[in-house]
Coordinates of C-alpha atoms and ligand atoms in Angstrom, one line a residue:
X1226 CA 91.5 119.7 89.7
X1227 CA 93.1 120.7 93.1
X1228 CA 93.0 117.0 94.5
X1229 CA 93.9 115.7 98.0
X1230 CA 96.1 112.0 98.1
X1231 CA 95.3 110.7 101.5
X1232 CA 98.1 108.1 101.6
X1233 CA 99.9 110.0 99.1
X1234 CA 103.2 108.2 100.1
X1235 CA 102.4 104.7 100.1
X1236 CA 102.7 102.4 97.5
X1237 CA 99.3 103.2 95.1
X1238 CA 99.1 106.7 95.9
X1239 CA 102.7 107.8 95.3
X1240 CA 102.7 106.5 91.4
X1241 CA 98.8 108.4 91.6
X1242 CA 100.3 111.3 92.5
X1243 CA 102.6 111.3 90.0
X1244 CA 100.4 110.6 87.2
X1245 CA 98.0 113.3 88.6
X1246 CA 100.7 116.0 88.3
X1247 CA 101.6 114.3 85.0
X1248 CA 98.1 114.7 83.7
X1249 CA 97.9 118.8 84.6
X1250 CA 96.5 118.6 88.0
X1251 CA 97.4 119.5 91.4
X1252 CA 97.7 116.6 94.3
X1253 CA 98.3 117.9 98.0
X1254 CA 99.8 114.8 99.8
X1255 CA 98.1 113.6 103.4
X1256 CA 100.1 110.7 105.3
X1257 CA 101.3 110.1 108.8
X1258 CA 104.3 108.0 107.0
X1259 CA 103.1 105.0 109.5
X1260 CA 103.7 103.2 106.2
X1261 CA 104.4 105.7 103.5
X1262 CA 107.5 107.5 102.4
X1263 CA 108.4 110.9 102.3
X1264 CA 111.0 110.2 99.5
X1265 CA 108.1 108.7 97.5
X1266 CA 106.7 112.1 97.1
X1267 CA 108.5 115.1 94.9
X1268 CA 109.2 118.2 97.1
X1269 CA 107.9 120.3 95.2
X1270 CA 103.6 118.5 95.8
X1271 CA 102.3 119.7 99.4
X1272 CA 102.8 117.8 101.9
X1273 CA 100.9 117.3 105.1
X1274 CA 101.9 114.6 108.0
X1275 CA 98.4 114.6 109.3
X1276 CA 96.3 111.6 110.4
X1277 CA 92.8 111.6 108.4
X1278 CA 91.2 111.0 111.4
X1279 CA 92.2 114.4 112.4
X1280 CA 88.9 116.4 111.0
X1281 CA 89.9 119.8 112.7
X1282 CA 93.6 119.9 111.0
X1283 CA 92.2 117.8 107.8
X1284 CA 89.3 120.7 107.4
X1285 CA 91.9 123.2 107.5
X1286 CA 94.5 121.4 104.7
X1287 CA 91.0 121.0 102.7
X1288 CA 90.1 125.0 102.9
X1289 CA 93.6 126.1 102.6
X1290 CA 94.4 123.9 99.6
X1291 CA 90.9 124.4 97.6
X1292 CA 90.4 120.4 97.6
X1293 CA 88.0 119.8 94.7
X1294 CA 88.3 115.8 94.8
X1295 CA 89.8 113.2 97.8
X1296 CA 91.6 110.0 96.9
X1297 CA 91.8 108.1 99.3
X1298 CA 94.3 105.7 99.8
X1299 CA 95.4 105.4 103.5
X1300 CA 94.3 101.4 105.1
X1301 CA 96.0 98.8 106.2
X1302 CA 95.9 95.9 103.7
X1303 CA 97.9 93.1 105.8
X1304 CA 94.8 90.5 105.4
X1305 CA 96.5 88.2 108.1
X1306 CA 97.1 90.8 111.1
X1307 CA 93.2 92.1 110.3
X1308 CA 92.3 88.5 111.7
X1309 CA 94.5 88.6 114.7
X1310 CA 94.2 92.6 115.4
X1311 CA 90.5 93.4 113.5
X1312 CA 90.1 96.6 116.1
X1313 CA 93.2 98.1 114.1
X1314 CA 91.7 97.5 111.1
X1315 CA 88.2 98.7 111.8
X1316 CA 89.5 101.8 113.7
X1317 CA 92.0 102.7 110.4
X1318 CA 90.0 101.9 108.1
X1319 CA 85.7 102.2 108.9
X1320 CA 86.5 105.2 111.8
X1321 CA 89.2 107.2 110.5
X1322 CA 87.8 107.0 106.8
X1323 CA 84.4 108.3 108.6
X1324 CA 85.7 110.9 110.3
X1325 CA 87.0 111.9 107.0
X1326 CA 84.0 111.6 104.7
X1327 CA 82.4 113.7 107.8
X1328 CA 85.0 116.7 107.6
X1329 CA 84.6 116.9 103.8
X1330 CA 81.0 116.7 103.7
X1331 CA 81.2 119.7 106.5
X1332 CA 84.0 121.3 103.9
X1333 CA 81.2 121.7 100.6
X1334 CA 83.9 118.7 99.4
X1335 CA 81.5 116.1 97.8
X1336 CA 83.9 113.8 95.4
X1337 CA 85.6 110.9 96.9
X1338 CA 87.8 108.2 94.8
X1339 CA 88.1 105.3 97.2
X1340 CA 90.3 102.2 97.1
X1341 CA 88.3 98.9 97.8
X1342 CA 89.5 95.6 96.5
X1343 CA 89.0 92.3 95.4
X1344 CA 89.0 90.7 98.7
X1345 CA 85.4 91.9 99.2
X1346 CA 84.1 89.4 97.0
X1347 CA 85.3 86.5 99.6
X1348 CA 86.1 83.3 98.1
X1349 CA 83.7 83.6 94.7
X1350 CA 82.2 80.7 92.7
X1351 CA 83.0 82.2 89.2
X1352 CA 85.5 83.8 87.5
X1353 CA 86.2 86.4 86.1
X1354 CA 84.7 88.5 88.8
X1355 CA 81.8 91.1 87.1
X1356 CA 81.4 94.3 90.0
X1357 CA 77.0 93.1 90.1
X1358 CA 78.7 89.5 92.1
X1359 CA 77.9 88.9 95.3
X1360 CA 80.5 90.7 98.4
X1361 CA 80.9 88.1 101.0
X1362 CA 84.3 88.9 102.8
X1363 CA 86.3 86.3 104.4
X1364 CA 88.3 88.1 106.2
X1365 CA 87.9 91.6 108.4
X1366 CA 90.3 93.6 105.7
X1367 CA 88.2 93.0 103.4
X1368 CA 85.3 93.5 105.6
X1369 CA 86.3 96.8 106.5
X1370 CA 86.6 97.6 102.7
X1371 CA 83.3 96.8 102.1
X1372 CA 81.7 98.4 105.2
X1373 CA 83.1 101.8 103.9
X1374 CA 81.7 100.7 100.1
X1375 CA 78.1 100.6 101.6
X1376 CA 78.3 103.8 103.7
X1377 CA 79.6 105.5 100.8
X1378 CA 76.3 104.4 99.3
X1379 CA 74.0 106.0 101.6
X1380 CA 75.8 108.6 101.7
X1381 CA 75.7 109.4 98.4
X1382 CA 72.1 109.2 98.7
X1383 CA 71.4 110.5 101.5
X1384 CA 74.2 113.9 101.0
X1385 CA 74.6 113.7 97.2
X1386 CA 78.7 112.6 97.9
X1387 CA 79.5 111.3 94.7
X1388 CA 82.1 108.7 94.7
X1389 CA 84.0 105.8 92.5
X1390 CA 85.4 102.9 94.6
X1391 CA 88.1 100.9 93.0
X1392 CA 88.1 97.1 94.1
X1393 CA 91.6 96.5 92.8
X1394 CA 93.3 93.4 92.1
X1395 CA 96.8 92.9 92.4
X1396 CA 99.1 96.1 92.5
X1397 CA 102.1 95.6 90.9
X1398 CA 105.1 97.2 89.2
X1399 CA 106.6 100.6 89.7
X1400 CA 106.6 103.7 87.9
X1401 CA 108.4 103.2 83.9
X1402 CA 110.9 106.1 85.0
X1403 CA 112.5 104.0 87.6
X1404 CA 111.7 106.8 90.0
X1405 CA 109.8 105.1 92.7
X1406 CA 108.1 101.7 93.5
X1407 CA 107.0 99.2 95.8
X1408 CA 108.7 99.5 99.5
X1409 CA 106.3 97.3 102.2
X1410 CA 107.7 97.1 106.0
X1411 CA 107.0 94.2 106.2
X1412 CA 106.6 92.9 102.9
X1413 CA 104.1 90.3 101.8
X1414 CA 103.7 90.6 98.1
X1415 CA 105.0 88.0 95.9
X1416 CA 107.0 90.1 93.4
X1417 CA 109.1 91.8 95.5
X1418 CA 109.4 88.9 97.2
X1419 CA 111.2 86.8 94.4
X1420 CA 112.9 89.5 93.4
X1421 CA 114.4 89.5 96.2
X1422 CA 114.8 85.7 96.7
X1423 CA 116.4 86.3 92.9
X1424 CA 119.4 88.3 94.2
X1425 CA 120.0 86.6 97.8
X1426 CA 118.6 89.6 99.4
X1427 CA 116.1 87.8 101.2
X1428 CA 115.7 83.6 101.8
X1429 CA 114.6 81.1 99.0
X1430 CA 110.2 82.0 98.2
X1431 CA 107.9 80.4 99.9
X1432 CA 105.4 79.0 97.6
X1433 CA 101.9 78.9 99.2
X1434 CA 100.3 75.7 98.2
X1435 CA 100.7 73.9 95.1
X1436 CA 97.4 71.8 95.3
X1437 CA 95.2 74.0 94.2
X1438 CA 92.5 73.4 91.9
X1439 CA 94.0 75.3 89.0
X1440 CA 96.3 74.4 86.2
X1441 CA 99.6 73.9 87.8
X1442 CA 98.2 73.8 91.0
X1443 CA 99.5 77.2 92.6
X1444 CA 96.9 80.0 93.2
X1445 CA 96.0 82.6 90.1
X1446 CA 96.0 86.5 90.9
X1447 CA 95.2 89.3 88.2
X1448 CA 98.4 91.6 88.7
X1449 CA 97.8 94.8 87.4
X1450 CA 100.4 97.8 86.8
X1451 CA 100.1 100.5 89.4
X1452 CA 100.3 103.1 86.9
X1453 CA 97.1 101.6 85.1
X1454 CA 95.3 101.8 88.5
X1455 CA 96.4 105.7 88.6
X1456 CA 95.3 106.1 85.7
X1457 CA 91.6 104.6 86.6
X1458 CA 91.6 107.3 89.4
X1459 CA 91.9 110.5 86.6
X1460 CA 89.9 109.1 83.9
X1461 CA 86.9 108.7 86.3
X1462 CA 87.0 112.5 87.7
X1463 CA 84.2 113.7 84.8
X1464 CA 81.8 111.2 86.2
X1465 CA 81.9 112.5 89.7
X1466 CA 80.5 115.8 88.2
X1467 CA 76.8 114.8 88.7
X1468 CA 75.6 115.0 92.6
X1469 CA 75.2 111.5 94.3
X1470 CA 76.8 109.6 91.4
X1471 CA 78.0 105.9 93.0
X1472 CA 80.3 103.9 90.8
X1473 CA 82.0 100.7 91.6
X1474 CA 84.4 99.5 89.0
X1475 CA 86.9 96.2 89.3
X1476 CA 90.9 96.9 87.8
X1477 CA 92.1 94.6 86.7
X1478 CA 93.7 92.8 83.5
X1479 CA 91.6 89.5 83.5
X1480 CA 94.6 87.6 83.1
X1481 CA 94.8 84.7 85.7
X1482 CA 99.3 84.4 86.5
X1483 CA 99.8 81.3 88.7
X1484 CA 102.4 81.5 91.4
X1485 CA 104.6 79.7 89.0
X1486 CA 104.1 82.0 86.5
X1487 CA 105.4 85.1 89.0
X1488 CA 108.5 82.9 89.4
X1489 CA 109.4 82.4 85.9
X1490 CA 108.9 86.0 84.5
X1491 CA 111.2 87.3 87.1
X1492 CA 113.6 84.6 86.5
X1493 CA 113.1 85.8 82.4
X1494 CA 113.3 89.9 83.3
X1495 CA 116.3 89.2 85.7
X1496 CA 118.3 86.4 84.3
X1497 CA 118.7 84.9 87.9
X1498 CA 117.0 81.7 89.5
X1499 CA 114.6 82.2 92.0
X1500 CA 115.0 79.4 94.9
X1501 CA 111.9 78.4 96.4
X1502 CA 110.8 75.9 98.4
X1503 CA 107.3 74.7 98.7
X1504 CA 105.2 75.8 101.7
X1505 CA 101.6 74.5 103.3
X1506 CA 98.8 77.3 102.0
X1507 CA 98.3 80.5 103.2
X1508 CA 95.5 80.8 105.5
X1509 CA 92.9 83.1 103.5
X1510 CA 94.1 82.4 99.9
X1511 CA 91.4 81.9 97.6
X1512 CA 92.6 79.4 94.6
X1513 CA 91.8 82.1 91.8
X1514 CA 90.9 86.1 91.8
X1515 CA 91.1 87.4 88.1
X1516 CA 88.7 90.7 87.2
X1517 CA 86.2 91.4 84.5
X1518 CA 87.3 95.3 83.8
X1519 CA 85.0 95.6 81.0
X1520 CA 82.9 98.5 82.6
X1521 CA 85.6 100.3 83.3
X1522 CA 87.0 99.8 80.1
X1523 CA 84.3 101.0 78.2
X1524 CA 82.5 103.7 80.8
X1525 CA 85.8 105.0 82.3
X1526 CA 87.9 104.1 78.8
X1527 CA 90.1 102.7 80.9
X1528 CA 93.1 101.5 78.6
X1529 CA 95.2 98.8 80.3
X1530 CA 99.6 99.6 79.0
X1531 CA 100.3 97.1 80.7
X1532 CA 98.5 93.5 80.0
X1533 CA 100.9 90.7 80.9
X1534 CA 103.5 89.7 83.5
X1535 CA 106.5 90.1 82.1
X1536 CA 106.5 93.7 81.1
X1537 CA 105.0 94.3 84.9
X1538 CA 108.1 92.7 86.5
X1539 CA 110.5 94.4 84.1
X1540 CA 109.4 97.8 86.1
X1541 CA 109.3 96.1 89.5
X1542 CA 113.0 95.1 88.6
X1543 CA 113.9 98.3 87.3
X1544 CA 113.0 99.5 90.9
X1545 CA 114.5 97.3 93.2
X1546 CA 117.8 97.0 90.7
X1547 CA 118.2 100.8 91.5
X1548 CA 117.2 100.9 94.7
X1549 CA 117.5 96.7 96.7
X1550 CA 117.0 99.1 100.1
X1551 CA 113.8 100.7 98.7
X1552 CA 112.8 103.8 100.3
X1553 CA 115.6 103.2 103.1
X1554 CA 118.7 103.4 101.2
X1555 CA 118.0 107.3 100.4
Ligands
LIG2622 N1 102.5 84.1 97.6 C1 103.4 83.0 97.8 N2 104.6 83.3 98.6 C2 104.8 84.5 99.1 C3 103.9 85.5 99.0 C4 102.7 85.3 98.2 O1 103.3 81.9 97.3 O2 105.8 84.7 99.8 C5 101.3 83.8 96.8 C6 100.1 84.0 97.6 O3 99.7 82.8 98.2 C7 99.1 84.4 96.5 C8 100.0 85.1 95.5 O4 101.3 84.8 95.8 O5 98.6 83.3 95.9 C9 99.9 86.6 95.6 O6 100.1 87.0 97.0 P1 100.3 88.5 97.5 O7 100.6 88.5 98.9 O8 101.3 89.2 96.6 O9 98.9 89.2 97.1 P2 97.5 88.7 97.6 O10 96.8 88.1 96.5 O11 97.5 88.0 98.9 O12 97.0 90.1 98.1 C10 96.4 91.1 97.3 C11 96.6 92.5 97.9 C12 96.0 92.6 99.2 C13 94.6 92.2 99.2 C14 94.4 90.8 98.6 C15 93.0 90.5 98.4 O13 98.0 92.7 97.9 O14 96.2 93.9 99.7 O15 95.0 90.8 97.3 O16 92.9 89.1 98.2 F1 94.1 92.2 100.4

């Protein structure tokens, strides 16, 4: 499939373009670089430095490059600036992804892979999370997420788009080969994050609240490889075959990792302590997010490599080892 990777440089859609190429087909990259990184992409993929939003120049790049499917991977995801800035966040990621669905629909292009996430399900009241569970946001980013989920909807009704949105838990790791991995400006995430606490390149972790209702008292996440996501992203193409298909699947492991956990398997993969210091709770945390992946599993047969923590940090380390700059040092 010729297929176009909006956001092809950024953290998730760089490893997808790789395993895309890896699995016989042919990604054209779209990304303004606002957060992506040119190095993240192999010169030899096409490359466009286009804003989606852009329908007359993202027509053309769809025509020229004989898009069959989009992927579309381009949002902001920092959930605390989408409280103090939502207008960023709804312009990015509602308007722009719009104005996309609108030039593609105008193109005869009709499949559409979209990344949602787990924060559309708000602060839930079981675990593990099942796709049919109620969506109740708690913050605009995942707001945003879901408000392109339900147009996708009716417009798969209503034009016979025919889409799969991924409601992803934790990203994590980087590609087995070393080559590229997780580079944020600024970063958030907790792996990289005690990595680099681990080697001195950053400040002792902050630890996010440790009276939480769950075993050791620090919140639970579901991290999941980024090359298992990709991988989601392939295996659903033959689905998208039938007009106005609309799939929703949750990627995920369904293993809860406490903050604690993080810690220790990256003191284990690196053989260095991680100082941290405990710290009042992040606003917007929910205790526990772990996935029920079933249906994907069996409809998409979705096989998860990577299932634990441990063999997800020993890629993540891998990375930053190589490369402590990221992206920059090149
Ligand atoms: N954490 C810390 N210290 C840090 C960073 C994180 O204790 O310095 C904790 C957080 O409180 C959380 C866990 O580590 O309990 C994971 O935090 P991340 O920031 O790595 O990831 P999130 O779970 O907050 O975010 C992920 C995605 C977001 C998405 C969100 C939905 O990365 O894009 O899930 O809830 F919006």
């Amino acid at each position: 499939m010729n297929v176009l990777v909006v956001g092809g440089a950024g953290y998730i859609g760089s490893h997808c373009v790789r395993q895309l190429a890896a699995a016989g087909h042919n990604p054209v990259v779209v990304d303004n670089l606002v957060f992506g990184h040119r190095a993240a992409v192999a010169s030899d993929v096409p490359f466009y430095s286009v804003n989606l939003g852009n329908e007359k120049e993202m027509g053309k790049i769809l025509r020229k490059e004989k898009i069959e499917v989009v992927m579309h991977f381009a949002a902001y995801a920092y959930v605390g600036e989408s409280v103090t800035d939502p207008l960023k966040y709804y312009f990015n990621n509602v308007a722009a992804t719009l104005h996309l669905l609108r030039c593609m629909l105008g193109s005869g292009v009709k499949k559409f892979v979209f990344s949602s996430t787990c924060a559309t399900y708000g602060i839930p009241d079981r675990m593990p999370l099942v796709e049919t569970m109620p969506q109740a946001p708690i913050n605009p980013y995942g707001q945003t997420k879901l408000d392109v989920e339900n147009a996708l909807k009716a417009m798969a009704q209503a034009y016979g788009l025919s889409f799969a949105a991924f409601r992803y838990f934790n990203a994590a790791g980087a590609a087995e080969d070393g080559a590229i991995g997780e580079h944020h400006d600024p970063e958030t995430h907790l792996i990289p994050l005690a990595i680099d606490a681990a080697t001195g390149a950053r400040p002792p972790l902050q630890v996010f609240g440790t009276d939480y209702p769950t075993p050791d008292g620090t919140c639970l996440r579901d991290y999941v490889h980024v090359d298992d996501l990709s991988r989601a992203h392939i295996a659903v193409f033959d689905k998208l075959a039938t007009p106005g298909t609309a799939l929703f699947y949750n990627l995920g492991t369904g293993t809860p990792t406490s903050v604690l956990e993080v810690i220790r398997a990256v003191e284990k993969v690196t053989g260095k302590k991680v100082p941290y210091v405990t710290a009042p709770r992040r606003a917007g945390d929910p205790p526990a997010l772990y996935a029920d992946s079933t249906k994907a599993q069996t409809e998409l047969g979705w096989k998860i490599k990577f299932a634990s923590i441990e063999p997800i940090v020993e890629t993540a380390w891998k990375w930053h080892a190589a490369h402590p700059k990221g992206f920059a040092a090149k």
